Each structure stands twice: as C-alpha cells, then as structure tokens.
Short mmCIF file of C-alpha atoms in Angstrom, two decimals:
data_model
loop_
_atom_site.label_atom_id
_atom_site.label_comp_id
_atom_site.label_asym_id
_atom_site.label_seq_id
_atom_site.Cartn_x
_atom_site.Cartn_y
_atom_site.Cartn_z
CA MET A 29 -5.88 -14.33 8.19
CA THR A 30 -8.11 -11.35 9.79
CA LEU A 31 -8.77 -8.57 7.16
CA VAL A 32 -7.92 -5.05 8.76
CA HIS A 33 -11.48 -4.12 8.02
CA ASP A 34 -12.87 -7.05 10.16
CA ALA A 35 -10.47 -6.08 13.20
CA LEU A 36 -11.20 -2.21 13.30
CA PRO A 37 -13.85 -1.25 16.18
CA ASP A 38 -17.14 -1.18 15.42
CA ALA A 39 -17.18 3.08 15.57
CA VAL A 40 -14.58 3.37 13.12
CA PRO A 41 -16.14 3.97 9.80
CA ASP A 42 -15.72 1.96 6.88
CA ARG A 43 -12.43 2.39 4.82
CA PHE A 44 -11.57 1.85 1.17
CA LEU A 45 -8.29 -0.23 2.22
CA LEU A 46 -7.07 -2.87 -0.22
CA LEU A 47 -3.97 -4.03 2.12
CA ASP A 48 -4.47 -6.72 4.70
CA ARG A 49 -1.10 -6.53 6.24
CA LEU A 50 2.25 -4.80 6.04
CA ASP A 51 5.05 -7.08 6.44
CA ARG A 52 8.00 -4.48 6.01
CA CYS A 53 8.47 -0.74 5.85
CA ASP A 54 11.97 0.69 5.99
CA VAL A 55 13.72 3.81 4.42
CA THR A 56 13.91 1.65 0.97
CA GLY A 57 10.31 0.81 0.82
CA ALA A 58 7.54 -1.58 1.77
CA THR A 59 6.26 -4.85 1.42
CA ALA A 60 2.41 -6.09 1.77
CA ARG A 61 0.22 -8.82 0.97
CA ARG A 62 -3.54 -8.95 -0.13
CA ALA A 63 -6.24 -11.62 -0.33
CA PHE A 64 -7.82 -10.85 -3.56
CA THR A 65 -10.70 -12.44 -4.67
CA ALA A 66 -11.09 -12.22 -8.66
CA ALA A 67 -10.20 -8.64 -8.35
CA PRO A 68 -10.30 -6.40 -11.36
CA PRO A 69 -6.98 -4.72 -12.22
CA TRP A 70 -7.87 -1.21 -11.06
CA GLN A 71 -7.92 -2.74 -7.31
CA GLY A 72 -4.05 -4.10 -7.97
CA LEU A 73 -3.48 -0.39 -9.16
CA GLU A 74 -5.01 1.02 -6.30
CA ALA A 75 -3.71 -1.46 -3.67
CA MET A 76 -0.01 -0.62 -4.88
CA ALA A 77 -1.05 3.08 -4.70
CA GLN A 78 -2.10 2.33 -1.01
CA LEU A 79 1.17 0.81 -0.45
CA ALA A 80 3.27 3.36 -1.74
CA ALA A 81 1.34 6.41 -0.25
CA LEU A 82 1.60 4.59 3.20
CA HIS A 83 5.37 4.35 3.00
CA ALA A 84 5.59 8.03 1.80
CA ARG A 85 3.39 8.97 5.02
CA TRP A 86 5.64 6.94 7.18
CA THR A 87 8.74 8.43 6.14
CA ALA A 88 7.45 11.79 6.73
CA ASP A 89 6.17 10.52 10.19
CA PHE A 90 2.90 10.69 8.97
CA SER A 91 2.78 14.63 9.10
CA LEU A 92 2.36 15.13 5.36
CA HIS A 93 -0.69 14.44 3.04
CA ALA A 94 0.25 11.75 0.52
CA PHE A 95 -1.47 11.18 -2.87
CA LEU A 96 -1.48 9.63 -6.37
CA LEU A 97 0.07 11.76 -8.43
CA THR A 98 1.35 9.77 -11.73
CA VAL A 99 1.40 6.17 -12.76
CA GLU A 100 3.81 5.36 -15.64
CA GLU A 101 4.84 1.87 -17.26
CA CYS A 102 1.68 -0.05 -15.67
CA THR A 103 1.78 -3.79 -16.80
CA TRP A 104 -2.29 -4.40 -16.88
CA PRO A 105 -2.53 -7.96 -15.64
CA SER A 106 -5.02 -10.64 -17.09
CA ALA A 107 -8.40 -10.94 -16.24
CA ASP A 108 -7.90 -13.86 -13.56
CA ALA A 109 -4.35 -12.51 -12.33
CA LEU A 110 -5.39 -11.06 -9.04
CA HIS A 111 -6.84 -14.01 -7.16
CA GLY A 112 -5.90 -15.26 -3.66
CA THR A 113 -3.05 -14.09 -1.29
CA LEU A 114 -0.65 -11.59 -3.37
CA TYR A 115 2.39 -9.88 -2.25
CA MET A 116 2.99 -6.19 -2.94
CA ARG A 117 6.28 -4.26 -3.11
CA ALA A 118 6.79 -0.51 -3.22
CA ASP A 119 10.68 -0.10 -3.79
CA LEU A 120 11.38 3.41 -3.24
CA LEU A 121 13.55 5.02 -6.40
CA ALA A 122 13.79 8.73 -5.58
CA GLN A 123 12.01 11.30 -3.43
CA SER A 124 12.09 14.78 -2.71
CA ASP A 125 10.10 17.33 -0.12
CA ARG A 126 7.04 17.50 -2.60
CA ALA A 127 7.11 13.49 -4.05
CA ALA A 128 8.51 10.15 -3.88
CA THR A 129 8.85 7.70 -6.77
CA TYR A 130 8.19 4.09 -6.36
CA ALA A 131 8.68 0.88 -8.46
CA THR A 132 5.64 -1.35 -7.41
CA THR A 133 4.78 -4.89 -8.06
CA ILE A 134 2.48 -7.50 -7.44
CA THR A 135 3.24 -10.94 -7.37
CA PRO A 136 2.67 -14.49 -5.85
CA LEU A 137 3.92 -14.87 -2.31
CA PRO A 138 7.85 -15.12 -2.15
CA LEU A 139 9.17 -18.49 -2.19
CA PRO A 140 10.78 -19.60 1.46
CA SER A 141 14.81 -19.08 1.10
CA GLY A 142 16.30 -21.79 -0.66
CA ALA A 143 13.36 -23.05 -2.60
CA ASP A 144 14.65 -24.91 -5.81
CA ILE A 145 11.94 -23.13 -8.04
CA SER A 146 12.39 -19.92 -9.79
CA PRO A 147 9.78 -17.35 -8.47
CA SER A 148 7.17 -16.24 -10.51
CA PRO A 149 6.62 -13.02 -12.55
CA PRO A 150 4.85 -9.89 -11.40
CA ARG A 151 1.30 -10.25 -12.02
CA MET A 152 1.25 -6.32 -12.05
CA ALA A 153 3.83 -3.68 -12.07
CA ALA A 154 4.08 0.12 -12.36
CA THR A 155 6.22 3.43 -11.68
CA LEU A 156 4.15 5.48 -9.27
CA THR A 157 4.92 8.91 -8.36
CA ILE A 158 3.22 9.72 -4.97
CA GLY A 159 2.75 13.86 -3.98
CA ARG A 160 3.25 14.77 -0.54
CA ALA A 161 2.01 18.21 0.58
CA PRO A 162 1.32 19.91 4.05
CA TYR A 163 -2.05 19.50 5.59
CA ASP A 164 -4.27 22.87 5.10
CA ALA A 165 -7.78 23.76 5.63
CA ARG A 166 -9.13 21.26 3.26
CA PHE A 167 -7.11 18.23 5.07
CA ASN A 168 -7.38 18.21 8.78
CA GLY A 169 -3.79 17.22 9.79
CA ASP A 170 -4.45 16.26 13.29
CA SER A 171 -7.61 13.49 12.29
CA LEU A 172 -5.29 12.30 9.31
CA THR A 173 -2.45 11.96 10.95
CA ALA A 174 -4.20 9.65 13.89
CA ARG A 175 -6.24 7.93 11.12
CA TYR A 176 -2.91 6.73 8.89
CA ARG A 177 -0.99 5.73 12.12
CA GLU A 178 -3.87 3.66 13.50
CA ILE A 179 -3.66 1.87 10.01
CA PHE A 180 -0.19 1.58 10.15
CA ALA A 181 -0.68 -0.11 13.66
CA TRP A 182 -3.38 -2.37 12.24
CA LEU A 183 -1.40 -3.68 9.34
CA THR A 184 1.97 -4.29 11.47
CA ARG A 185 0.30 -6.21 14.55
CA THR A 186 1.07 -9.65 14.99
CA THR A 187 -1.74 -12.17 14.58
#
C-alpha cells in the first residue's frame, strides 16, 4: 500500500498525516486505515482526531476550520497495540454549527462478511469533540480549503 505522503508531488511540503486511506465517508461518519509501526499511543489518538476532523470538514464542504476540542473516555492501548495496518472509525454522535462529537475506535481490519470468527475488541477508543469555526485572518480559507480537498482526494483515490 502506498502511503499518502509518498504519493504527493515533490512540491508539496511534508504533512503530519496519520491516515493512509479513507474507506468510507458519509453523513454518519468515516472509516480509514493506517499502517502503524510500533506507534506510541498518542499517534493513535492523533489519527482518530484527524479522521474525525476530516469528516467534520467534509460535512461543511471544507469551508470551516476544524480542530480537536475535547477528548473524553479515552482508552490507552498497551505498548504493542498500535502495530500493523489498523482500521479506524469515527461515528458522528451529535453536531451543531460549532462542534461535532464522535465515537472513535482503532481495531484490526474488519473480517470479511460471513467469517466465523468474532471481531477483535478495539485497541483504542475515545469520544472526541471537534470544534468548527469559520476561517479568518489567522487561517487562510482559500489555501486551507484547497489543502483539505487535496488530502481528501488522495485518501479516497483507488490504487
């Protein structure tokens, strides 16, 4: 699997992106995957926040700034839990004009439908609230809207 960073043109500056692929994005939430290599737990939390914030931007057609506002009920994984290609979910629980709350999880990749094995429990979970605000003088809306549309396009491309 090609990582987003490796697929971006040379002229694009390095980005701190912890999502490799967006599998689903609709009005109820989003799912993605990430190939972790013995990642520390904070990277799992950051990846879940990036997925939730990307969904919050997508629901506003990328016209709003989105940022992590609160973390609640976060389960911290064991030291070796974030290794290999893992699956992330951000399920929208509630939203307003200024914020959206998500139930987020990181698990092993889902089993094929009809598999006779019970799914693995989440390796990490948290309830995240993503703040949303109009772009202003500090955050250039034109460039950030273009940036997040580009990231979304790379994450949803077919390989």
